[in-house]
Amino acid sequence: MSDSRPKELLRVEQLINEVKFEEALKIIENFEIKEPLTSEDQLSMLLLKGRIYGYNNQFEDAVTIGEQAYLMSQKLELVSESIEALFLKSRIMFVGRIDKALGFILEAEKKINSLADKSSSDILRQQVMFLALKSWGYWVKGEIELALKTAKQTLSQQENIDNKIDIANNYLLMGEIYSYLRELDTALDYATKSLDIAEELEFQPVIGTSSMLISRLYVSKSNYNQALDFCKKSLSIKEISSWDKVRNLNLLGEIYYFKSEFDRSLQYYNQAIALAEEENIYEQLALNLYHVGYIYRLQGEYDRAIETSESGLTLAEKIGYQYVAGGSLESLILICLDKGSIEQAKQYLTRLEKLSEQAQQKVITDWYSLSKAMILKMDGRTRNRAEAEVMLRKIIDDTALHSEYRQFALINLCDLYLEDLYLSKNLEILEDINPLLTETSMIAEQHHSYLWVAMTKFLQAKLALIQMKMDEAKHLLTEAQNIAESHSLDLLAIKISSEHDALLTQVDDWENLRKKGAPIGERLGLVSLEETIDVMLRKRGIQPPELTDEVPVLLLIIAEGGIPAFSYPFSEEWSIDDGFISNFLTAFNTFSEEVFSKGLDRAKFGEYTLVMDSFGSFSVCYLFKGQSYLAKQNLLQFAHRVQNTTSIWQNVNNFHKTHQPIVLSENPPLESLITEIFIKESPEISTLL
C-alpha cells in the first residue's frame, strides 16, 4: 500500500498498531461518507477495516471484506492489495475451512514471490504475515512439526518489524504448539509473553485467548486454583469470540471435573452447550455433550448418560468430528459395561472399530484397544481374561500412548489381579500388583497428573494395610492427602483424611489381627479396596463424608527440647488439672519425634487426636475430638497467621530470650486469633472448595 494514501487512512493504520480499534473504526466510518473516494482509497479502507476485524477475532466479517477487497484489487491490478485481501480471506481457517484457507495462503505466497521489489516495509510485513498465517494454518490442520518450524521462522523475521500485535499472536501460537507437545514450561513461557504484550497494548482479544491458554496449561500441571483464576479472567474479556467463550466454559467444566466436583462441572458444561447451540458452534456442542454424558456415568445416571452420549455421537458423526465420535463410542461402551450390558457394549465396539479403520487417528485406535480389553476383562471366561491381560500389557508398554490411557490400562490390570487376590487369598499376587502401582505413580508424576499420584498412594496405603505394614500405610495416607491438598483436590483430601482417622481408631484391631496371624480374607474385609479402584477405573466419583467441626481440647506451642512456650486448654477439665497437660507433654516428647520422623501429620492420644505442624524452631500441636480434616486446616491457618502477624510472632520469638511462657491475657492479638480460628464455627465445606 502506498504512503500517498489520505491522511485519514494513514492515521487509521497508526491506530491499528496502537490497538485503538474503536477510534480507527470511527475514522473509517467518517471516511466512508467522504466524497469523492477513489477506488484505491475505497480498497485501502476495506483492507484496514478487515485487518481490525481479524485482530478482533471477527473472522467471518474479515473473510467477507477480504472477498470484496480481492475482487477490487484484481480489477485494479494491485498486487500488494490483493495479497492483503488473500490474508483476510485465509481467516476462514478459524471457522473450520482450513483447506480453503491454505489455498489462499499459497496464492498469496505466489503473488509475493512475483513482486520485483521486495525491500519495501509493506512487502516485508506481508512476508512475515504470510509466514504467520501459514504457521496458524499448519496448526489448525494438525501438522504440528510444520507449524512449529514456520512459527519459529516467523518469530525470527518479526524482529525486523515493530508490530507487537503480531508478535503477541505468534507467541500465543508457540504456546499452543508446545502445549500440544507437552512441553508445559516452555508453553507457559510463550503464553505469558503473549499475555504480557497484550496487556501492555490493552489488546483485549489476545488477553482473553492467552489467559485461556495459561489456564489450560495450569490444568495440565494440576494447578487448578491458578487455572480457575486465568479462565475467569479470560471470560471477563467482553471482546473474546463466542467460540472462545464456549471453550472457556468447557475449560471450567474440565477443571471442576478433575476436582471431582461434578455438579459444578455439569453447570459449566451445560452453559457451554447452550451457547454453542445458540451460536451454531457444532464442534463444541458435540464435545460438551460427550463430556456431560461422561459425568452422568460417574454419577450413576446411566440412562441420561446414554441419551446424552448418543446425542453427542450423532452430531459428531454428522459434522465429521471423528475425535468426539470415537470418545462418545468409548464412553458408551463403558456405560454398558457398568450396567452389565456386554452385548450392547460389543455393538458399540464394532462401530468404534470401523471408525478407527476410517479415521486412522492414534487416539481412536487406542480407545478401541482399551475398550476391547475392557470387554474381554468383563467376560468371565478364563481365555478372554487372559487375552485382556495381554492387551492391557501391550497398551502399558506403548510409551507413545497418552499417559492417561496407560494409567487406565495399569489400573485395569491391577483390578484383574485384585480379583484373583480375593478369590485365591494368595498374598503373593501383591508382588504383581505393587510394581504396576509404582509405574502408575511414576507416569502420573512425569505428566503432572497429581490426581492419579494421590489416588495411587491412597490405594498403596490400603495394600500396605493388608500386608500389616501399619506405619507405611499411615505414611502413604499422609503423603496422599498432602498431594491432594497442594493441588486443590479438596474432595479427595477429605476422603483420604477420613480414612486415615478411621485407621487410627482401628489400630488395636489391626494389631490383634497381626498377633493372631489373621488370614488374608479377614484382612481384606477391613479394607475398602473396591471403592478406591472404582474411582480410578472411572466408574464413580469421590464420595467424601460430611464434614463436622472438631471439639477443641488443647493448643500448644512447644520450643526445642519439648519446653512449652504457650498452652491454651479449651476444656475445663484440662484447665483445672495441670496433670493432664503434664502427662500429655511427657507423652508428646516420647512420640513427637517418631511421628515427625515418619512423615505423619496426626496421632491418637487416648480418646483424642493430635495434629502437628512446625514453624521456625517451634512445634505447634492441636489436640481435639472428632474429624481431623478441618482441625488440620485450622492448625495450618493458625501457624501461618502467627508467623505473619508481627506482634504475635515477636512475642513467640521472645521465648528464646525470656524462657517465660506466653501469657494469653498479655497478648490480645493472640487471644483474638485463637477465638477467630478455633472457637467460632468452622466454615461450611462449600467455602473451602
XYZ file of C-alpha atoms in Angstrom:
689
model
C 0.000 0.000 0.000
C 1.284 3.430 -0.880
C 2.037 6.132 1.689
C 0.327 8.550 -0.692
C -2.918 7.406 0.871
C -5.122 10.045 2.510
C -4.021 11.190 5.954
C -7.146 9.638 7.481
C -6.108 6.160 6.351
C -2.524 6.682 7.496
C -3.910 7.653 10.885
C -6.080 4.510 10.907
C -3.011 2.331 10.300
C -1.211 4.040 13.168
C -4.195 3.498 15.466
C -4.375 -0.189 14.492
C -0.739 -0.656 15.518
C -1.593 1.049 18.823
C -4.600 -1.304 19.263
C -7.030 1.606 19.268
C -9.557 -0.208 17.133
C -12.696 1.716 18.081
C -11.063 5.047 17.279
C -9.780 3.633 13.995
C -13.233 2.341 13.020
C -14.747 5.739 13.803
C -12.345 7.427 11.378
C -13.155 4.801 8.749
C -16.880 5.375 9.292
C -16.445 9.111 8.712
C -14.130 8.479 5.774
C -16.680 6.220 4.054
C -19.141 9.109 3.644
C -16.471 11.431 2.319
C -16.911 12.428 -1.322
C -15.409 11.698 -3.698
C -13.455 8.496 -2.937
C -11.148 6.900 -5.457
C -11.356 3.157 -5.990
C -7.888 2.848 -4.462
C -8.991 4.700 -1.328
C -12.094 2.536 -1.028
C -9.906 -0.551 -1.308
C -7.418 0.700 1.310
C -10.296 1.498 3.641
C -11.742 -2.009 3.228
C -8.407 -3.690 3.895
C -7.803 -1.688 7.058
C -11.292 -2.448 8.323
C -10.753 -6.139 7.565
C -7.467 -6.107 9.464
C -9.270 -4.736 12.533
C -11.915 -7.458 12.273
C -9.182 -10.082 12.001
C -7.390 -8.823 15.100
C -10.720 -8.702 16.949
C -11.399 -12.374 16.097
C -14.414 -11.338 13.979
C -13.323 -13.867 11.403
C -16.464 -14.126 9.285
C -16.581 -10.331 8.868
C -12.881 -10.318 7.979
C -13.431 -13.011 5.330
C -16.400 -11.147 3.805
C -14.350 -7.957 3.491
C -11.438 -9.962 2.111
C -13.638 -11.316 -0.680
C -14.819 -7.812 -1.629
C -11.310 -6.395 -1.464
C -9.857 -9.216 -3.543
C -12.278 -8.569 -6.396
C -11.483 -4.845 -6.306
C -7.710 -5.409 -6.184
C -7.865 -7.799 -9.125
C -9.875 -5.291 -11.128
C -7.405 -2.516 -10.272
C -4.436 -4.863 -10.867
C -2.947 -4.019 -7.465
C -0.801 -6.984 -6.409
C 0.110 -5.826 -2.896
C -3.530 -5.099 -2.088
C -4.634 -8.469 -3.477
C -2.125 -10.130 -1.126
C -3.696 -8.274 1.812
C -7.135 -9.404 0.663
C -5.979 -13.039 0.469
C -4.688 -12.759 4.033
C -8.162 -11.677 5.132
C -9.803 -14.494 3.185
C -7.460 -17.000 4.851
C -9.127 -16.214 8.200
C -11.693 -18.747 7.031
C -9.417 -21.338 8.689
C -10.731 -20.181 12.060
C -14.306 -21.050 11.108
C -13.492 -24.591 10.014
C -12.403 -24.192 6.348
C -8.718 -24.990 6.704
C -8.027 -26.437 3.228
C -9.590 -23.424 1.538
C -7.586 -21.116 3.806
C -4.305 -22.829 2.922
C -5.156 -22.338 -0.741
C -5.497 -18.582 -0.178
C -2.193 -18.519 1.725
C -0.358 -20.330 -1.086
C -1.872 -17.947 -3.641
C -0.603 -15.035 -1.543
C 2.871 -16.617 -1.477
C 2.953 -16.799 -5.286
C 1.993 -13.149 -5.549
C 4.671 -12.142 -3.019
C 7.287 -14.069 -4.995
C 6.162 -12.365 -8.217
C 6.981 -8.899 -6.887
C 10.139 -7.406 -8.316
C 10.897 -5.129 -5.354
C 10.740 -6.989 -2.066
C 12.543 -4.374 0.010
C 9.656 -2.075 0.946
C 8.400 -2.154 4.522
C 4.927 -3.165 3.320
C 6.274 -6.187 1.446
C 8.467 -7.201 4.392
C 5.407 -7.011 6.631
C 3.443 -9.139 4.164
C 6.206 -11.750 4.062
C 6.055 -12.047 7.841
C 2.249 -12.123 7.814
C 2.384 -14.894 5.215
C 4.619 -16.977 7.493
C 2.398 -16.255 10.498
C -0.793 -17.304 8.710
C 0.934 -20.343 7.246
C 2.039 -21.479 10.723
C -1.505 -20.999 12.054
C -2.798 -22.965 9.066
C -0.466 -25.868 9.776
C -1.529 -25.755 13.434
C -5.252 -25.811 12.665
C -4.705 -28.671 10.209
C -2.789 -30.653 12.831
C 0.617 -30.610 11.113
C 2.440 -29.825 14.326
C 6.083 -30.070 13.225
C 5.498 -27.776 10.244
C 3.544 -25.370 12.436
C 6.421 -25.154 14.924
C 9.082 -24.764 12.236
C 7.137 -21.989 10.495
C 6.266 -20.229 13.758
C 9.983 -20.114 14.624
C 10.721 -18.628 11.191
C 8.001 -16.062 11.789
C 9.476 -15.135 15.150
C 12.952 -14.566 13.698
C 11.501 -12.369 10.909
C 9.327 -10.375 13.313
C 12.462 -8.992 14.946
C 12.866 -6.770 11.868
C 9.315 -5.406 12.060
C 7.965 -3.466 15.006
C 4.484 -4.966 15.225
C 3.741 -6.068 18.760
C 0.240 -7.268 17.863
C 1.581 -9.922 15.519
C 4.376 -10.841 17.938
C 1.790 -11.409 20.694
C -0.231 -13.628 18.342
C 2.844 -15.622 17.365
C 3.853 -16.139 20.995
C 0.303 -17.383 21.542
C 0.693 -19.915 18.730
C 4.067 -21.073 20.067
C 2.395 -21.616 23.426
C -0.364 -23.680 21.800
C 2.155 -25.831 19.934
C 4.372 -26.516 22.944
C 1.259 -27.260 24.994
C 0.333 -29.937 22.458
C 3.899 -31.303 22.638
C 3.513 -31.500 26.455
C 6.460 -29.125 26.962
C 4.409 -27.304 29.551
C 7.025 -24.944 30.970
C 8.051 -23.749 27.503
C 4.401 -23.359 26.548
C 3.692 -21.372 29.705
C 6.656 -19.099 28.988
C 5.352 -18.241 25.500
C 1.759 -17.849 26.673
C 2.901 -15.493 29.433
C 4.955 -13.445 26.948
C 1.874 -13.164 24.744
C -0.244 -12.055 27.692
C 2.362 -9.505 28.824
C 2.450 -7.833 25.395
C -1.333 -7.966 25.064
C -1.782 -6.315 28.457
C 0.798 -3.660 27.592
C -1.169 -2.880 24.405
C -4.558 -3.418 26.099
C -5.167 -5.896 23.271
C -8.303 -7.486 24.732
C -8.858 -10.456 22.354
C -5.330 -11.774 22.924
C -5.565 -11.077 26.671
C -8.575 -13.393 26.551
C -7.013 -16.146 24.439
C -3.631 -16.034 26.212
C -5.338 -16.221 29.605
C -7.350 -19.210 28.413
C -4.188 -20.971 27.206
C -2.438 -20.269 30.517
C -5.476 -21.700 32.306
C -5.289 -24.877 30.209
C -1.585 -25.199 30.963
C -2.214 -24.899 34.689
C -4.853 -27.633 34.338
C -2.192 -29.811 32.700
C 0.117 -29.050 35.634
C -2.708 -29.823 38.128
C -2.661 -26.248 39.483
C -6.425 -25.918 39.493
C -6.827 -22.722 41.517
C -4.485 -20.829 39.188
C -6.299 -22.387 36.243
C -9.602 -21.076 37.587
C -8.187 -17.567 38.015
C -6.955 -17.321 34.421
C -10.059 -18.957 32.959
C -12.314 -16.475 34.735
C -10.017 -13.652 33.615
C -10.443 -14.799 30.017
C -14.220 -14.961 30.376
C -14.263 -11.416 31.759
C -12.943 -10.040 28.442
C -16.012 -8.884 26.524
C -14.112 -8.862 23.216
C -13.472 -12.613 23.133
C -15.352 -14.506 20.463
C -18.325 -16.758 21.125
C -16.069 -19.665 20.169
C -13.631 -18.743 22.946
C -16.459 -18.201 25.431
C -17.647 -21.740 24.771
C -14.092 -23.053 25.116
C -13.709 -21.221 28.432
C -16.956 -22.673 29.755
C -15.782 -26.098 28.632
C -12.497 -25.482 30.432
C -14.285 -24.561 33.662
C -16.244 -27.796 33.356
C -12.981 -29.681 32.889
C -11.345 -28.051 35.930
C -14.217 -28.986 38.224
C -14.293 -32.479 36.686
C -10.659 -33.002 37.717
C -11.505 -31.671 41.181
C -14.328 -34.294 41.283
C -16.922 -31.541 41.797
C -19.311 -32.959 39.234
C -22.333 -30.745 39.894
C -20.247 -27.638 39.240
C -18.680 -29.291 36.227
C -22.120 -30.037 34.768
C -23.187 -26.444 35.374
C -20.423 -25.097 33.120
C -20.646 -27.845 30.505
C -24.381 -27.157 30.166
C -23.719 -23.420 29.805
C -21.252 -24.271 27.035
C -23.894 -26.439 25.337
C -26.473 -23.637 25.465
C -24.081 -21.063 23.967
C -22.784 -23.490 21.333
C -26.376 -24.233 20.261
C -27.219 -20.531 20.126
C -24.128 -19.682 18.046
C -24.203 -22.858 15.891
C -20.740 -23.915 17.074
C -21.333 -27.573 16.362
C -17.853 -28.935 17.177
C -18.030 -27.530 20.701
C -21.652 -28.636 21.056
C -20.682 -32.234 20.278
C -17.645 -32.067 22.574
C -19.620 -30.781 25.554
C -22.409 -33.326 25.055
C -19.711 -36.002 25.196
C -18.371 -34.573 28.468
C -21.827 -34.288 30.063
C -22.612 -37.900 29.189
C -19.342 -38.947 30.793
C -20.181 -37.184 34.062
C -23.689 -38.645 34.181
C -21.999 -42.047 34.054
C -19.767 -41.185 37.022
C -22.873 -40.103 38.932
C -24.540 -43.440 38.186
C -27.264 -41.893 35.965
C -26.788 -44.427 33.195
C -29.936 -43.687 31.165
C -29.145 -39.959 30.999
C -25.523 -40.821 30.237
C -26.538 -42.982 27.264
C -29.038 -40.418 25.958
C -26.559 -37.534 26.132
C -23.640 -39.550 24.748
C -25.812 -40.737 21.847
C -26.735 -37.102 21.081
C -23.065 -36.131 21.043
C -22.219 -39.146 18.882
C -24.970 -38.398 16.341
C -23.864 -34.779 15.964
C -20.167 -35.695 15.795
C -20.853 -38.219 13.020
C -22.976 -35.665 11.150
C -20.263 -32.972 11.131
C -17.355 -35.408 10.723
C -15.836 -34.728 14.161
C -14.121 -38.096 14.459
C -12.392 -37.412 17.792
C -15.685 -36.813 19.623
C -17.363 -39.676 17.757
C -14.635 -42.013 18.999
C -14.741 -40.650 22.536
C -18.528 -40.948 22.657
C -18.398 -44.573 21.498
C -15.759 -45.393 24.126
C -17.912 -43.717 26.782
C -20.999 -45.650 25.660
C -19.044 -48.914 25.882
C -18.027 -48.126 29.467
C -21.607 -47.223 30.412
C -22.873 -50.530 29.022
C -20.192 -52.444 30.924
C -21.172 -50.637 34.138
C -24.763 -51.745 33.522
C -23.650 -55.291 32.744
C -24.886 -55.000 29.125
C -21.932 -56.720 27.471
C -23.725 -57.468 24.185
C -24.684 -53.806 23.708
C -21.089 -52.839 24.546
C -19.889 -55.181 21.787
C -22.200 -53.445 19.288
C -20.657 -50.073 20.120
C -17.199 -51.689 19.905
C -17.935 -52.791 16.323
C -18.796 -49.195 15.411
C -15.637 -47.948 17.142
C -13.544 -50.467 15.206
C -14.957 -49.211 11.887
C -14.317 -45.600 12.888
C -10.757 -46.486 13.896
C -10.122 -48.005 10.470
C -11.610 -44.985 8.696
C -10.066 -42.209 10.790
C -6.535 -43.578 11.116
C -6.114 -41.470 14.278
C -3.974 -42.991 17.024
C -6.207 -41.754 19.828
C -9.230 -43.532 18.310
C -7.196 -46.695 17.752
C -6.120 -46.530 21.399
C -9.731 -46.121 22.528
C -10.646 -49.200 20.508
C -7.832 -51.289 22.037
C -8.726 -50.213 25.574
C -12.433 -50.815 25.026
C -11.834 -54.274 23.596
C -9.629 -55.149 26.573
C -12.328 -53.918 28.960
C -14.988 -56.091 27.323
C -12.716 -59.153 27.430
C -11.917 -58.420 31.075
C -15.625 -58.342 31.959
C -16.165 -61.729 30.351
C -15.987 -64.453 32.993
C -14.176 -66.944 30.748
C -10.529 -67.607 31.606
C -9.392 -67.418 27.970
C -10.870 -63.947 27.458
C -9.465 -62.635 30.726
C -6.035 -63.897 29.694
C -6.395 -62.135 26.329
C -7.434 -58.952 28.162
C -4.274 -59.179 30.278
C -2.112 -59.475 27.142
C -3.839 -56.483 25.527
C -3.521 -54.356 28.656
C 0.197 -55.126 28.926
C 0.661 -54.160 25.275
C -1.070 -50.823 25.936
C 1.051 -50.236 29.050
C 4.267 -50.873 27.102
C 3.316 -48.381 24.357
C 5.260 -45.320 25.520
C 3.843 -43.283 22.616
C 0.388 -43.641 24.148
C -1.178 -40.751 26.078
C -0.262 -41.101 29.760
C -3.907 -41.225 30.889
C -4.610 -44.305 28.744
C -1.512 -46.121 30.033
C -2.541 -45.325 33.612
C -6.060 -46.554 32.904
C -4.646 -49.804 31.487
C -2.380 -50.222 34.528
C -5.280 -49.853 36.967
C -7.417 -52.276 34.956
C -4.614 -54.816 35.155
C -4.355 -54.192 38.910
C -8.099 -54.772 39.135
C -7.720 -58.131 37.369
C -5.058 -59.202 39.855
C -7.090 -57.934 42.822
C -9.990 -60.112 41.693
C -7.546 -63.037 41.722
C -6.418 -61.989 45.210
C -9.983 -62.029 46.548
C -10.574 -65.464 45.010
C -7.274 -67.156 45.878
C -6.418 -65.333 49.146
C -2.779 -65.602 47.997
C -0.685 -62.628 49.157
C 1.973 -63.362 46.528
C -0.353 -61.735 43.978
C 0.576 -58.392 45.554
C 4.052 -58.923 44.087
C 2.417 -58.479 40.671
C 0.274 -55.517 41.747
C 2.840 -53.359 43.553
C 5.131 -52.779 40.516
C 2.092 -51.756 38.465
C 1.161 -49.118 41.031
C 4.750 -47.872 41.160
C 4.688 -47.464 37.369
C 1.299 -45.729 37.537
C 2.630 -43.225 40.058
C 5.798 -42.638 38.037
C 3.885 -41.935 34.801
C 1.456 -39.673 36.647
C 4.262 -37.632 38.231
C 6.055 -37.273 34.903
C 2.887 -35.823 33.369
C 1.813 -33.682 36.356
C -1.294 -35.819 36.894
C -1.440 -35.381 40.652
C -4.976 -36.705 40.986
C -3.567 -40.037 39.823
C -0.500 -39.704 42.072
C -2.664 -39.108 45.145
C -5.144 -41.860 44.246
C -2.317 -44.335 43.631
C -0.749 -43.625 47.027
C -4.217 -43.958 48.575
C -4.549 -47.438 47.054
C -0.977 -48.354 48.025
C -1.797 -47.425 51.635
C -4.673 -49.904 51.657
C -2.498 -52.651 50.199
C 0.139 -51.911 52.860
C -2.558 -52.477 55.495
C -3.381 -55.880 54.038
C 0.314 -56.718 54.464
C 0.194 -55.475 58.104
C 2.560 -52.591 57.334
C 0.813 -50.090 59.594
C 3.445 -47.324 59.615
C 3.828 -47.487 55.841
C 0.056 -47.245 55.407
C -0.156 -44.155 57.641
C 2.788 -42.539 55.848
C 1.209 -43.157 52.425
C -2.117 -41.730 53.596
C -0.339 -38.599 54.831
C 1.518 -38.253 51.518
C -1.665 -38.783 49.513
C -3.587 -36.155 51.484
C -0.744 -33.630 51.225
C -0.601 -34.084 47.444
C -4.367 -33.713 47.141
C -4.398 -30.571 49.297
C -1.484 -28.932 47.484
C -3.334 -29.311 44.166
C -6.772 -28.188 45.412
C -8.240 -31.699 45.151
C -10.374 -30.957 48.182
C -12.906 -33.797 47.984
C -10.135 -36.355 47.626
C -8.210 -34.806 50.532
C -11.315 -35.024 52.740
C -11.876 -38.657 51.740
C -8.278 -39.644 52.485
C -8.315 -37.784 55.802
C -11.467 -39.607 56.920
C -9.899 -42.985 56.049
C -6.775 -42.017 57.995
C -8.930 -41.113 61.009
C -10.716 -44.452 60.739
C -7.408 -46.297 60.624
C -6.202 -44.617 63.818
C -9.313 -45.862 65.627
C -8.661 -49.399 64.310
C -5.004 -49.674 65.308
C -5.764 -52.120 68.132
C -7.912 -54.250 65.809
C -5.101 -54.479 63.273
C -2.576 -55.269 65.992
C -4.780 -58.127 67.200
C -5.029 -59.444 63.633
C -1.249 -59.332 63.344
C -0.716 -61.164 66.629
C -3.095 -63.975 65.756
C -1.835 -64.227 62.167
C -5.250 -63.474 60.685
C -5.874 -64.932 57.222
C -5.886 -62.650 54.185
C -9.667 -62.927 53.815
C -10.237 -61.399 57.248
C -7.867 -58.523 56.465
C -9.499 -57.842 53.101
C -12.800 -57.443 54.903
C -11.446 -54.418 56.789
C -10.120 -52.579 53.708
C -12.452 -50.882 51.214
C -10.435 -51.599 48.067
C -13.400 -51.744 45.686
C -14.467 -48.116 46.186
C -10.940 -46.784 45.564
C -10.439 -48.960 42.487
C -13.826 -47.913 41.075
C -12.851 -44.238 41.316
C -9.591 -44.953 39.486
C -11.450 -47.035 36.896
C -13.742 -44.021 36.306
C -16.828 -45.921 37.450
C -17.812 -43.444 40.153
C -16.831 -40.140 41.679
C -15.204 -39.469 45.037
C -17.740 -39.550 47.859
C -16.286 -37.939 50.990
C -18.131 -37.968 54.310
C -19.993 -34.929 55.554
C -17.645 -32.644 57.444
C -18.302 -31.832 61.091
C -16.466 -29.391 63.344
C -13.969 -30.837 65.768
C -14.178 -30.218 69.520
C -11.028 -28.260 70.556
C -9.219 -29.570 73.645
C -5.694 -28.161 73.825
C -3.427 -25.869 71.785
C 0.318 -25.839 72.450
C 3.352 -24.046 71.085
C 6.429 -26.045 72.068
C 10.032 -24.892 71.841
C 13.044 -27.100 71.173
C 13.553 -29.731 73.825
C 9.826 -30.139 74.400
C 9.536 -26.998 76.547
C 6.049 -25.437 76.375
C 6.141 -21.800 75.245
C 2.370 -21.467 75.252
C -0.612 -23.595 76.222
C -4.307 -22.960 75.840
C -6.738 -25.577 77.195
C -10.200 -25.274 75.632
C -11.630 -27.854 78.039
C -12.355 -27.063 81.692
C -11.040 -30.420 82.858
C -7.689 -29.687 81.249
C -7.532 -26.152 82.640
C -8.366 -27.323 86.181
C -5.997 -30.285 86.339
C -2.444 -29.419 85.301
C -1.698 -33.120 85.481
C -3.467 -33.662 82.172
C -1.133 -31.249 80.421
C 1.957 -32.612 82.200
C 1.057 -36.166 81.211
C 0.418 -35.062 77.667
C 3.780 -33.255 77.420
C 5.575 -36.341 78.712
C 3.834 -38.492 76.113
C 4.379 -35.882 73.408
C 8.151 -35.871 73.947
C 8.056 -39.635 73.517
C 6.106 -39.899 70.290
C 6.541 -36.497 68.572
C 9.971 -37.387 67.242
C 8.608 -40.683 65.929
C 5.611 -39.024 64.286
C 7.637 -36.303 62.587
C 10.443 -38.681 61.543
C 7.917 -40.930 59.805
C 6.370 -38.020 57.929
C 2.989 -38.337 59.626
C 0.588 -35.484 60.370
C -1.535 -36.914 63.210
C -1.605 -39.388 66.066
C -4.018 -40.708 68.670
C -3.634 -39.734 72.304
C -6.177 -41.813 74.144
C -9.617 -40.639 73.070
C -8.148 -37.545 71.424
C -6.483 -36.875 68.084
C -3.353 -34.767 67.740
C -2.280 -32.850 64.638
C 1.046 -31.067 64.462
C 2.929 -28.523 62.395
C 6.177 -26.626 62.808
C 7.334 -23.079 62.182
C 10.755 -21.688 62.885
C 12.178 -23.606 65.838
C 8.735 -24.256 67.325
C 6.194 -27.050 67.078
C 2.511 -26.253 67.278
C 0.186 -29.015 68.496
C -3.573 -29.194 68.476
C -5.476 -31.785 70.497
C -9.161 -32.315 69.736
C -12.040 -34.763 69.424
C -13.628 -35.510 66.063
C -12.582 -35.359 62.415
C -9.060 -34.305 61.514
C -9.616 -32.554 58.180
C -10.978 -29.216 59.406
C -8.822 -29.450 62.532
C -5.704 -29.670 60.380
C -6.838 -26.736 58.219
C -7.402 -24.695 61.381
C -3.960 -25.576 62.717
C -2.230 -24.679 59.434
C -4.104 -21.390 59.312
C -3.088 -20.651 62.911
C 0.597 -21.386 62.233
C 0.557 -19.197 59.118
C -1.162 -16.297 60.862
C 1.177 -16.451 63.881
C 4.212 -16.145 61.617
C 2.682 -13.338 59.570
C 1.332 -11.230 62.445
C 4.301 -9.194 63.639
C 3.112 -8.555 67.206
C 2.326 -12.243 67.823
C 5.485 -13.551 66.178
C 7.692 -11.218 68.218
C 6.125 -12.481 71.453
C 6.641 -16.102 70.401
C 10.275 -15.490 69.457
C 10.932 -13.652 72.728
C 10.551 -17.007 74.486
C 14.135 -17.828 73.447
C 15.322 -14.803 75.442
C 12.998 -14.830 78.447
C 12.165 -18.543 78.727
C 8.860 -17.332 80.160
C 5.658 -18.917 78.803
C 3.428 -16.596 76.790
C 0.525 -15.279 78.890
C -2.648 -15.004 76.836
C -4.102 -12.080 78.797
C -1.000 -10.065 77.932
C -1.355 -10.835 74.210
C -4.791 -9.728 72.957
C -3.919 -10.320 69.256
C -3.108 -13.962 70.015
C -6.312 -14.372 72.007
C -8.348 -12.881 69.157
C -6.655 -15.183 66.661
C -7.428 -18.296 68.720
C -11.054 -17.227 69.097
C -11.374 -16.499 65.376
C -9.909 -19.799 64.205
C -10.748 -22.405 66.834
C -13.736 -21.239 68.840
C -16.084 -19.882 66.186
C -17.785 -22.375 63.897
C -15.615 -23.726 61.120
C -16.550 -22.749 57.558
C -19.057 -24.699 55.539
C -17.467 -27.134 53.114
C -18.753 -25.089 50.159
C -16.492 -22.222 51.197
C -13.465 -24.500 51.195
C -13.871 -25.711 47.619
